Coordinates of C-alpha atoms and ligand atoms in Angstrom, one line a residue:
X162 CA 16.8 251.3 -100.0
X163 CA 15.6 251.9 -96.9
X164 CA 13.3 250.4 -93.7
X165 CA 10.1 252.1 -93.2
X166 CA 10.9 251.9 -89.8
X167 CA 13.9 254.1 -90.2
X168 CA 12.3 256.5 -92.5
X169 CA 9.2 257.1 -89.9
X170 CA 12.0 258.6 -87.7
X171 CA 13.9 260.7 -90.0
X172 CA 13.9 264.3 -88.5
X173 CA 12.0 266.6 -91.7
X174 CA 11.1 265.5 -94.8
X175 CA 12.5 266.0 -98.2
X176 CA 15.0 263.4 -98.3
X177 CA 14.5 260.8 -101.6
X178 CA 13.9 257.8 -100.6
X179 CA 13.0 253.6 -102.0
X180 CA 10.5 251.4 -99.8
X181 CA 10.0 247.8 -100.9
X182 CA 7.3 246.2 -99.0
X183 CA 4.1 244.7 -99.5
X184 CA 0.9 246.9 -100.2
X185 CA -2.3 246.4 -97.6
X186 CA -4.5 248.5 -99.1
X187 CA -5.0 250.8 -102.4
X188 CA -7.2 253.8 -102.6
X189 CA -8.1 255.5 -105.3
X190 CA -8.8 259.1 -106.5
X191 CA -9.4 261.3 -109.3
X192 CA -6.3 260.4 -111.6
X193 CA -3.6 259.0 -109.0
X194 CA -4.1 256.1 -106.6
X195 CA -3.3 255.6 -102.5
X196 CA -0.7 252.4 -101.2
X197 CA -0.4 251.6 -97.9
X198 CA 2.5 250.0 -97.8
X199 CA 4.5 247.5 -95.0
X200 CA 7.8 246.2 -95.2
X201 CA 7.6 244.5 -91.6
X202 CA 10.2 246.8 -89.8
X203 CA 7.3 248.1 -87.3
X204 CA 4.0 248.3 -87.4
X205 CA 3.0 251.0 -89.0
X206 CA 2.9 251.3 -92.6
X207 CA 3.7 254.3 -94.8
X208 CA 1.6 255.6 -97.2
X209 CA 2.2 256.2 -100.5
X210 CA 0.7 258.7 -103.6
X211 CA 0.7 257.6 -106.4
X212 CA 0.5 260.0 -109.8
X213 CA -1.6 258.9 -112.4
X214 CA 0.6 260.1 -115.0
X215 CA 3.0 257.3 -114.2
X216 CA 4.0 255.5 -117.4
X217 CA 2.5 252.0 -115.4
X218 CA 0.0 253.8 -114.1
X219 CA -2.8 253.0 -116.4
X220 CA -1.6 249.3 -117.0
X221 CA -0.4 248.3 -113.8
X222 CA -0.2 250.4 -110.7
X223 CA -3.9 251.7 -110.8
X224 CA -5.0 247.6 -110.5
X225 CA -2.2 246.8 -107.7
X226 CA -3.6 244.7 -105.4
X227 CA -3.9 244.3 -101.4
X228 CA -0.6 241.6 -100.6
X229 CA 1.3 242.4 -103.9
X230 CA 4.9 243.5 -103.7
X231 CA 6.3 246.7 -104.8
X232 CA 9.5 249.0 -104.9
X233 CA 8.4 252.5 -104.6
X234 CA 11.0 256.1 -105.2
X235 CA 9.8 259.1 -104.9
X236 CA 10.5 261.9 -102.4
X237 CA 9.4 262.0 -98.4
X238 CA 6.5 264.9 -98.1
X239 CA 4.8 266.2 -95.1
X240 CA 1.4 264.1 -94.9
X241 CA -1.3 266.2 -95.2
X242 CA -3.6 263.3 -93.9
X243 CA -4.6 262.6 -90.2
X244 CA -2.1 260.2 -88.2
X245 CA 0.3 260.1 -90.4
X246 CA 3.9 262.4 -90.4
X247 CA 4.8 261.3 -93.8
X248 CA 4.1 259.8 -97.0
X249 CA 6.1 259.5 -100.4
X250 CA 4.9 261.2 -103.1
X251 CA 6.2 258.5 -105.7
X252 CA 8.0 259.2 -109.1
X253 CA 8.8 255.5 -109.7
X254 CA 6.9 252.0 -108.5
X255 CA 7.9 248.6 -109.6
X256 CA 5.6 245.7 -109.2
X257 CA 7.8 242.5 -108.2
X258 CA 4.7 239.9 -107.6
X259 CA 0.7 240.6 -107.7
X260 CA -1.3 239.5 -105.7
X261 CA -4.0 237.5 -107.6
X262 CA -7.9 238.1 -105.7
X263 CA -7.8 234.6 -104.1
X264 CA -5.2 236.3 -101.9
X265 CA -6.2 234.5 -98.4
X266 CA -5.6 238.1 -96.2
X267 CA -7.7 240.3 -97.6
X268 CA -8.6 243.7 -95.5
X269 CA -10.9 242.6 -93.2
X270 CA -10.2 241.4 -89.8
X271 CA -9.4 237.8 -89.7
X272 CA -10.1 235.1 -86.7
X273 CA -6.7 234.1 -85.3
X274 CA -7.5 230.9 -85.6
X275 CA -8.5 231.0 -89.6
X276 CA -5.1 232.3 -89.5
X277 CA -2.9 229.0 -87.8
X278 CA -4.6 227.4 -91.6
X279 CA -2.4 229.8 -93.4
X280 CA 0.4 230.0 -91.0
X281 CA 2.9 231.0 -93.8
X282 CA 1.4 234.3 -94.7
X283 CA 0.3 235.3 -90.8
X284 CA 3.2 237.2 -90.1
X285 CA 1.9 239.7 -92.7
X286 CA -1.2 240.4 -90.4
X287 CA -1.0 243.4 -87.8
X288 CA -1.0 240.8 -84.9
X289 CA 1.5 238.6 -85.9
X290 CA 4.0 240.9 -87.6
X291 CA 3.8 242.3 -83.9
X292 CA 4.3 239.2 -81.9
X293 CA 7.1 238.5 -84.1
X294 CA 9.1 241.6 -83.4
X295 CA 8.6 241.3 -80.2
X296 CA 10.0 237.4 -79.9
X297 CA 12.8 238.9 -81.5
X298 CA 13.3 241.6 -79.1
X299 CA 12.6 239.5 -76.7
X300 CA 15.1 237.0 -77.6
X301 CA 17.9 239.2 -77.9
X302 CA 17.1 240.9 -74.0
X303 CA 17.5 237.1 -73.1
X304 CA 21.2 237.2 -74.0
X305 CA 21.1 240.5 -73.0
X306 CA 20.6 239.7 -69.2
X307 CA 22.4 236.3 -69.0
X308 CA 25.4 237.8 -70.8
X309 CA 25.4 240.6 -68.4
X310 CA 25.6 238.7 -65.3
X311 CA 28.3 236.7 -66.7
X312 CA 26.3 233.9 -67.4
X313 CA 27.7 231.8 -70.3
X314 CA 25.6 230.4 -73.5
X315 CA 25.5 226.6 -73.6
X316 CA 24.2 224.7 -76.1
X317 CA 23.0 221.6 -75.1
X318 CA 21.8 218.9 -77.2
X319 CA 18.6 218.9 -79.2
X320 CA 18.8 214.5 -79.5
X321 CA 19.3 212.7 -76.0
X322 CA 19.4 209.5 -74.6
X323 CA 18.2 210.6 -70.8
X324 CA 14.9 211.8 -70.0
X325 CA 16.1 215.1 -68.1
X326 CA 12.2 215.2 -66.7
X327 CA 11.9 211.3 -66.1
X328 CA 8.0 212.0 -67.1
X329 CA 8.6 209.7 -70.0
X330 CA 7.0 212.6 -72.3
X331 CA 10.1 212.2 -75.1
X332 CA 9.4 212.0 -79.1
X333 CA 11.5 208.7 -80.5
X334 CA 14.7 209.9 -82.4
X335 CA 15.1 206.9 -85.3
X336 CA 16.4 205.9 -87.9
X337 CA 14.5 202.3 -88.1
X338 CA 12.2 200.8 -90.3
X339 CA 9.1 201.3 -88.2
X340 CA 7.3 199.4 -90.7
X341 CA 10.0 195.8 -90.1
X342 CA 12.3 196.8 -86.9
X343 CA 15.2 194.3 -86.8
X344 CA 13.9 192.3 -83.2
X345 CA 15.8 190.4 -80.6
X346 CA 16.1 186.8 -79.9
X347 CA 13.3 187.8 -77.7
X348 CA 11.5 189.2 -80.2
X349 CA 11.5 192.7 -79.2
X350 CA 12.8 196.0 -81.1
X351 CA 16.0 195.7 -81.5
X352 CA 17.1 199.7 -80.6
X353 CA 21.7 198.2 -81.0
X354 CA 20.3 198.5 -84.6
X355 CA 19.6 201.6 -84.1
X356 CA 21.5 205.1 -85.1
X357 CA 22.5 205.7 -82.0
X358 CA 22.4 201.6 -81.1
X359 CA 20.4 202.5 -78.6
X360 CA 17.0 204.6 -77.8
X361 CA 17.0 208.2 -78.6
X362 CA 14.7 211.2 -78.0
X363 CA 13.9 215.0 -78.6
X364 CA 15.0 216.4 -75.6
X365 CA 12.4 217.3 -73.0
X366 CA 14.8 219.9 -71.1
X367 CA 18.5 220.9 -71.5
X368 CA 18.7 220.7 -67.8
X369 CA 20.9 217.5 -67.1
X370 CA 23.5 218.3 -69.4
X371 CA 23.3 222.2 -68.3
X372 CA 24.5 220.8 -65.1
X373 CA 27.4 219.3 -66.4
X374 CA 28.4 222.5 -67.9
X375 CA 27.6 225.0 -64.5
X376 CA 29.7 222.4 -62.7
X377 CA 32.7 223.6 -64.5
X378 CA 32.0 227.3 -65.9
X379 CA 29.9 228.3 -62.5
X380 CA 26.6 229.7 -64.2
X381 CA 25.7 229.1 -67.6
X382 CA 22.1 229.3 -69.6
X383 CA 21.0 227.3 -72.2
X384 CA 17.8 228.8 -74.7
X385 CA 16.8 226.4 -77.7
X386 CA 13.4 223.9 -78.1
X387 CA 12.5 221.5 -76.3
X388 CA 9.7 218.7 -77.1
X389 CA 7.1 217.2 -75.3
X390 CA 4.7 214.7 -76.5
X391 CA 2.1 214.8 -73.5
X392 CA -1.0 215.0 -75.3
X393 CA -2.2 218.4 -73.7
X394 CA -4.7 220.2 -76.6
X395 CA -4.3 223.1 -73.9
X396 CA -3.9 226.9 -75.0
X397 CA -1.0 226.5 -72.8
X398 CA 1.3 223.5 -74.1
X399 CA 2.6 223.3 -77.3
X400 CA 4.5 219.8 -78.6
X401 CA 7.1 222.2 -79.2
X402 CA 8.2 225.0 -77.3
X403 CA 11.6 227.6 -76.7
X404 CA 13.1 227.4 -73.1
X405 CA 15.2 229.6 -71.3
X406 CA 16.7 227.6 -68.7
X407 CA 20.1 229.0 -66.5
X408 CA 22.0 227.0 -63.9
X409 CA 24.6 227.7 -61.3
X410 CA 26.4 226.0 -59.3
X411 CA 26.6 227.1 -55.3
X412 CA 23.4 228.4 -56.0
X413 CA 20.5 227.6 -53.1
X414 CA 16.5 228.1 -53.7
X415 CA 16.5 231.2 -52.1
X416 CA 19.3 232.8 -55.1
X417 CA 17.7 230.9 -57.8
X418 CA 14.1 232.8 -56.9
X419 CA 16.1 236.4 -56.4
X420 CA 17.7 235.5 -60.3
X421 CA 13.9 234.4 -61.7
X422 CA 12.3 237.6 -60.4
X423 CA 15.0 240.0 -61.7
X424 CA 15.1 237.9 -65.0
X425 CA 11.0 238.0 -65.8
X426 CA 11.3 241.7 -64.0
X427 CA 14.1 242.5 -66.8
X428 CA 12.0 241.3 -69.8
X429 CA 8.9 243.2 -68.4
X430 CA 10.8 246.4 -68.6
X431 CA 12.6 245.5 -71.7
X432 CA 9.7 245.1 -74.0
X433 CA 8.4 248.4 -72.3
X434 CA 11.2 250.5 -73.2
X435 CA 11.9 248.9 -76.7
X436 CA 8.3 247.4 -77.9
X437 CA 6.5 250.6 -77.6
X438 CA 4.6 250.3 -80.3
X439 CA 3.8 246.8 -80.8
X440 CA 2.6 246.7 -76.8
X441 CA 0.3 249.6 -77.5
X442 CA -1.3 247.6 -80.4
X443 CA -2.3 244.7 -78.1
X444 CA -2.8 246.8 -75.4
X445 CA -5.6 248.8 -77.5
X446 CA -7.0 245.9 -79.8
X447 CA -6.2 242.4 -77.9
X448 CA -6.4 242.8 -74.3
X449 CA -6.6 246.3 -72.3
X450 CA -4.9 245.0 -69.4
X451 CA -1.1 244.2 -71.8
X452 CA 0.6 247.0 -70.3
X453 CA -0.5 247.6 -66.9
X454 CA 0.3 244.2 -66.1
X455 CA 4.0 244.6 -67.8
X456 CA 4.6 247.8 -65.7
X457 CA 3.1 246.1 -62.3
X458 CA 5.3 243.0 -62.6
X459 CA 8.7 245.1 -63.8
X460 CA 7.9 247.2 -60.9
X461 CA 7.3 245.0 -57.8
X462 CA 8.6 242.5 -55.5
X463 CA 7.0 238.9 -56.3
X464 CA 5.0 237.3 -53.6
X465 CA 7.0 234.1 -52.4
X466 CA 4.7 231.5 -50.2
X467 CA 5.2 227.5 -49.5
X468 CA 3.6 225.3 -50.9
X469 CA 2.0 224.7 -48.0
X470 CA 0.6 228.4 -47.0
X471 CA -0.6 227.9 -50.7
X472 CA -2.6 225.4 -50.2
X473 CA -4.1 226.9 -46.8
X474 CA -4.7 230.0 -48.5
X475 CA -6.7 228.5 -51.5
X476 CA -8.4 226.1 -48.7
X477 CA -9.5 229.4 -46.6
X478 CA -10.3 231.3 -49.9
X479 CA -13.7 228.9 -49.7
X480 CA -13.8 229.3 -53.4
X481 CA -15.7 226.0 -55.5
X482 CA -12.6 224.7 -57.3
X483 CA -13.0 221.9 -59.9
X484 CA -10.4 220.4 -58.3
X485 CA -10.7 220.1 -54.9
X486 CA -7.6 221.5 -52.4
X487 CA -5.7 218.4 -50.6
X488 CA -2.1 219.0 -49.3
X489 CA -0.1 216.9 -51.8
X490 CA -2.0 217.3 -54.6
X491 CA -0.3 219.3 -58.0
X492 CA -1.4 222.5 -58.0
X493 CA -3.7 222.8 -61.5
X494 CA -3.9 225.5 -63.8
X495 CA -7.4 226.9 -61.8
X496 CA -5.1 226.9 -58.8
X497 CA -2.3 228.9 -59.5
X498 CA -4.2 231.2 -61.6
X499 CA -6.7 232.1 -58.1
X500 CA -3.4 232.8 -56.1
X501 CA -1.9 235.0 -58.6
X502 CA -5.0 236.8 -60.0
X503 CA -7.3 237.0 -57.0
X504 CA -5.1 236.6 -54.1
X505 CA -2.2 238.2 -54.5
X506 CA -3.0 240.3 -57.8
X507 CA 0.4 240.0 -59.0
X508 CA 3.1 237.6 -59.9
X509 CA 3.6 234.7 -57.0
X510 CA 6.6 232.5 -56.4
X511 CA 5.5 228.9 -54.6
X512 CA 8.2 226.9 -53.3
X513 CA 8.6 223.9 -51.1
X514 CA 6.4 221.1 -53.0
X515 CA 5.9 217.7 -52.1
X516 CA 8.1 215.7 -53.4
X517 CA 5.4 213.1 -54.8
X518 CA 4.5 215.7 -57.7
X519 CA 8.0 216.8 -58.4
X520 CA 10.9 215.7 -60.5
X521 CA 13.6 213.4 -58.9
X522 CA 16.3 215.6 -59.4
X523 CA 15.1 217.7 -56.8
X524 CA 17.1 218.5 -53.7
X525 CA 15.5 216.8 -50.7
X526 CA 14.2 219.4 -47.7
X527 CA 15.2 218.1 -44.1
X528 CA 11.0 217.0 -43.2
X529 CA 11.3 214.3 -45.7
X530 CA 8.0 215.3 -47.4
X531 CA 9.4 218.5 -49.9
X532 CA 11.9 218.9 -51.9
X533 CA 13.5 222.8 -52.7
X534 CA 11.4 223.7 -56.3
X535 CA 9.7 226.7 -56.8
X536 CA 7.2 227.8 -59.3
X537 CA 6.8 231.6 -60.4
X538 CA 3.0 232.5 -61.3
X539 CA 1.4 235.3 -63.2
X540 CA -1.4 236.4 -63.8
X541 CA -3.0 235.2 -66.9
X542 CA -1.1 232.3 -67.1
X543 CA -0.3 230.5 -64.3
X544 CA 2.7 228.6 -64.4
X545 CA 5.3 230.9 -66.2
X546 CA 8.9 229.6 -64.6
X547 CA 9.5 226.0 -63.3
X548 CA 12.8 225.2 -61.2
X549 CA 14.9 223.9 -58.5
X550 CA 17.8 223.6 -56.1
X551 CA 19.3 220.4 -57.2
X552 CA 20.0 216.9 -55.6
X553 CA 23.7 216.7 -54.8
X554 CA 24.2 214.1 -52.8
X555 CA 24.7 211.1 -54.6
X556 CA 23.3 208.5 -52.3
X557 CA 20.1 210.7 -51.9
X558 CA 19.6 211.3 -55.5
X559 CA 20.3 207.3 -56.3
X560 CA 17.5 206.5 -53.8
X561 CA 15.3 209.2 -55.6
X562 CA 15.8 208.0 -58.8
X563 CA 14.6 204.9 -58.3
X564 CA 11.9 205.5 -55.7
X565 CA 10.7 207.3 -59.1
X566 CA 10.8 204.2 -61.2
X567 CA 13.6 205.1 -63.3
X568 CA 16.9 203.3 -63.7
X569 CA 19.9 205.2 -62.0
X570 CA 22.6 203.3 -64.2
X571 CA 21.4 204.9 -67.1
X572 CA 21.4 208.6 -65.2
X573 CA 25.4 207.1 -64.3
X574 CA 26.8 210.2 -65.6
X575 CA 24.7 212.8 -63.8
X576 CA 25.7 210.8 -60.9
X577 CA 29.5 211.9 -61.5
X578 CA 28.5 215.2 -61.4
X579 CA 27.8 214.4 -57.6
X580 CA 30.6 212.1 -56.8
X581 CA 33.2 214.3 -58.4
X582 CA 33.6 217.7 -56.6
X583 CA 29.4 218.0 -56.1
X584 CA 28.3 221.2 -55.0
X585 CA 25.0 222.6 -54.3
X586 CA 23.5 224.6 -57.4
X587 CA 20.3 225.5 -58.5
X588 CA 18.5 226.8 -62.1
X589 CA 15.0 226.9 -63.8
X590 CA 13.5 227.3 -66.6
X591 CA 11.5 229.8 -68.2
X592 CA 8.7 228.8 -70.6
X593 CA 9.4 231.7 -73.3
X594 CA 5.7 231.3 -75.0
X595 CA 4.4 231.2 -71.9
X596 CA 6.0 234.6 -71.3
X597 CA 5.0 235.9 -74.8
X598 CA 1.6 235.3 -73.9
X599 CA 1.8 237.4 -71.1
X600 CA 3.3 240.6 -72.8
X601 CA 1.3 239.9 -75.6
X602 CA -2.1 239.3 -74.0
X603 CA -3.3 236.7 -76.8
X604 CA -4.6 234.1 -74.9
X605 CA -3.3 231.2 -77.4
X606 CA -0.2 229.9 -77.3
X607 CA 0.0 228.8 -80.6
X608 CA 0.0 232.8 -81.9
X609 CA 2.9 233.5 -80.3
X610 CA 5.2 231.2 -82.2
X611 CA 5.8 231.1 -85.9
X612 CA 4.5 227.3 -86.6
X613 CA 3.1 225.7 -83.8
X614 CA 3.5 222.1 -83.2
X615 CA 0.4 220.3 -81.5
X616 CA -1.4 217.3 -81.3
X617 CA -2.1 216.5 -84.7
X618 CA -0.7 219.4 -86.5
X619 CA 2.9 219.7 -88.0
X620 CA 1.5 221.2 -91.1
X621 CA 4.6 223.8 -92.6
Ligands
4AD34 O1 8.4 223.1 -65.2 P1 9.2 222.5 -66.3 O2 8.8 221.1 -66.8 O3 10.7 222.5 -65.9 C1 11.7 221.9 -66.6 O4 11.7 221.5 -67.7 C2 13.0 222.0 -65.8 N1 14.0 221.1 -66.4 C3 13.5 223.5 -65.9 C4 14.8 223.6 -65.1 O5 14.8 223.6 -63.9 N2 15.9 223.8 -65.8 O6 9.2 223.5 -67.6 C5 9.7 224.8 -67.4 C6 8.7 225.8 -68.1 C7 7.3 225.8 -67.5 O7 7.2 226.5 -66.3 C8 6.5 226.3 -68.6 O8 6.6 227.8 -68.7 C9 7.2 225.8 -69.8 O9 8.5 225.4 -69.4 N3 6.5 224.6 -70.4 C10 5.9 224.6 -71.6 N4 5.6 225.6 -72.4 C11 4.9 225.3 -73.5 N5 4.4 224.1 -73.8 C12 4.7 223.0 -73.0 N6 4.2 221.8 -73.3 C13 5.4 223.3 -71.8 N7 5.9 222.5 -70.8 C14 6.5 223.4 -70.0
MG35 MG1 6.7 222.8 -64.1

């Protein structure tokens, strides 16, 4: 058996061969029939003839359906068709499963968003057979460029007690009876009941406990799902999303932007060199603009402004934003997007925020106001990478915590971290949807991962 993939680059023809894929479409002549067959190995398909004087021909392989399954021998030929090398000439084809007509994918094109409803057969569409090899390649040049850099794999936990974003975002983790909770004396849920006897939650970041772990192997990466129940119905946000997020320790802001350029830089230029043909595809039928933009960001330095020069620029810009610009305000979506698209025209990294709009675990800048995050925007999407040098001085960070509303004796173990050799370190992380928007150039991010959790939808 082999992967179309792999017999698409075999050197001549002539060599037997066995596909086993699902057909796409059938064609039919005088006395033989046409398959176009895909097995998911790339993107193309390979087509195959089929004689009519097959002993199932007349029973079974002349009424093969578009989405039914089939093992095909025969012999690799020249094609003499147009854009095409090959094609098997077959002298065997078994039918595993038809396909019966209420098949849900038949030829024509389909809107993406018919196919989220059928989210279990997408990934035998064009588009999302594509977006799923590239995640995959994706994924693996991830480990690729931590591993190289002697960054070390960490995995940190999925269930968590401490809200690593304090944004109070978190999805409950329980094991009670939410329809009868045992209560209190007071009356009130009693969470010592509980699994973990006390409250639990999907994690919103691996961040805090990353930190534990740079603090002792020096730079380490964590890449896994995070949750986040912030009721955003944007094409941005999903309820649940992949992060890539490194840390390391004696790292300052100025290091942790130089390792989030070369690391979106590296993926940019990894998907060129090993996604050819899955980048052409959305470059030629989903947005024109897929590649250009993927060679402009591998290719240049990033753009690296303050907050504040942000903020004067958009202000000078004199452009009519729906929200207006005020120093101290978040930067929104509109924002970001306008620096990085019409500004700058490429990929922009903002640092210096106010600490008002930023987490507390922030490290403090000298003029009381900022605190040492940084941002990386691209064009497209806006806010791609999301990090930090981090708080490590423990009296500063205490006062932080709770100027923020959130109790420090339950953070009591990220405040070790500090009082027990503490060192300055910095990390990020990188939204990976976010990023597999922008080399895929769909403009939904709930195409770019297999089954998309949103507001109202955990259906699969
Ligand atoms: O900026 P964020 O919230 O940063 C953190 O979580 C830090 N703990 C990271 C760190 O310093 N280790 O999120 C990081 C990135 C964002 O820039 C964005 O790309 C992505 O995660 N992101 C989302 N992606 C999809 N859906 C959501 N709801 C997202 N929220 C954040
Ligand atoms: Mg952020």
């Amino acid at each position: 058996m082999q992967r179309i993939k792999d017999v698409l680059t075999l050197p001549s023809a002539g060599a037997a061969v066995e596909i086993n894929g699902w057909v796409r479409t059938r064609r039919d002549g005088k006395g033989f029939s046409f398959y176009e067959v895909n097995d998911g190995s790339c993107l193309s398909g390979i087509q195959a003839v089929i004689p009519g004087d097959l002993a199932n021909y007349e029973s079974e392989l002349c009424h093969v359906t578009t989405g039914s399954s089939v093992r095909i021998r025969g012999a690799l030929v020249d094609s003499p068709g147009q854009g095409q090398r090959y094609e098997v000439r077959a002298d065997d084809v078994f039918v595993y499963g038809m396909a019966p007509s209420d098949y849900p994918l038949q030829k024509k094109k389909h809107s993406l968003e018919y196919l989220r409803e059928i989210a279990h057969l997408r990934p035998r569409t064009n588009t999302i057979g594509a977006v799923t090899r590239l995640r995959n390649s994706l994924s693996y040049a991830v480990h690729t460029f931590f591993q190289e850099r002697g960054f070390c794999y960490v995995h940190t936990p999925i269930i968590t007690a401490s809200d690593a974003e304090g944004a109070g975002e978190m999805f409950r983790v329980s094991t009670l009876d939410v329809e009868n909770p045992p209560k209190t004396e007071e009356g009130r849920v009693d969470y010592g009941k509980d699994f973990f006897g006390k409250p639990a939650n999907l994690t919103v970041s691996g961040q805090l406990e990353g930190e534990a772990y740079a603090m002792a192997m020096g730079r380490i990466y964590t890449f896994g799902p995070t949750f986040r129940a912030e009721n955003s119905n944007t094409a941005r946000h999903l309820a649940e999303f992949w992060m890539i997020e490194p840390e390391a320790a004696f790292f300052r802001l100025a290091d942790d932007m130089n390792l989030a350029e070369e690391f979106v830089r590296y993926l940019c230029a990894y998907a060129l060199e090993h996604n050819g043909e899955d980048l052409k595809f959305f470059n030629d039928r989903v947005n024109p603009s897929v590649i250009a933009n993927l060679e402009n960001t591998a290719s240049q330095r990033f753009e690296r402004i303050s907050y504040t020069e942000a903020i004067e620029r958009l202000k000078a810009s004199g452009n009519n934003f729906q929200y207006p610009v005020l120093w101290g305000m978040d930067i929104q979506s509109e924002h970001e997007r306008y620096l990085t698209e019409v500004i700058f025209k490429k990929p922009v990294i903002v640092h210096d925020y106010p600490k008002e709009i930023k987490a507390f675990y922030m490290r403090q800048n000298d003029d009381g106001k900022t605190v040492g995050a940084m941002d990386v925007l691209v064009p497209g999407i806006g806010e791609l990478v999301g990090g930090s040098e981090r708080e490590e001085r423990a009296d500063v960070l205490v006062s932080r915590i709770r100027e923020c509303g959130l109790d420090d004796s339950k953070y009591w173990w990220y405040l070790d971290l500090r009082r027990y050799g503490g060192a300055p370190h910095a990390g990020f992380g990188l939204g990976f949807e976010r990023f597999m928007l922008f080399a895929t150039g769909l403009q939904n991010i709930r195409d770019v991962i297999p089954f998309p959790r949103y507001p109202g939808n955990a259906e699969f």
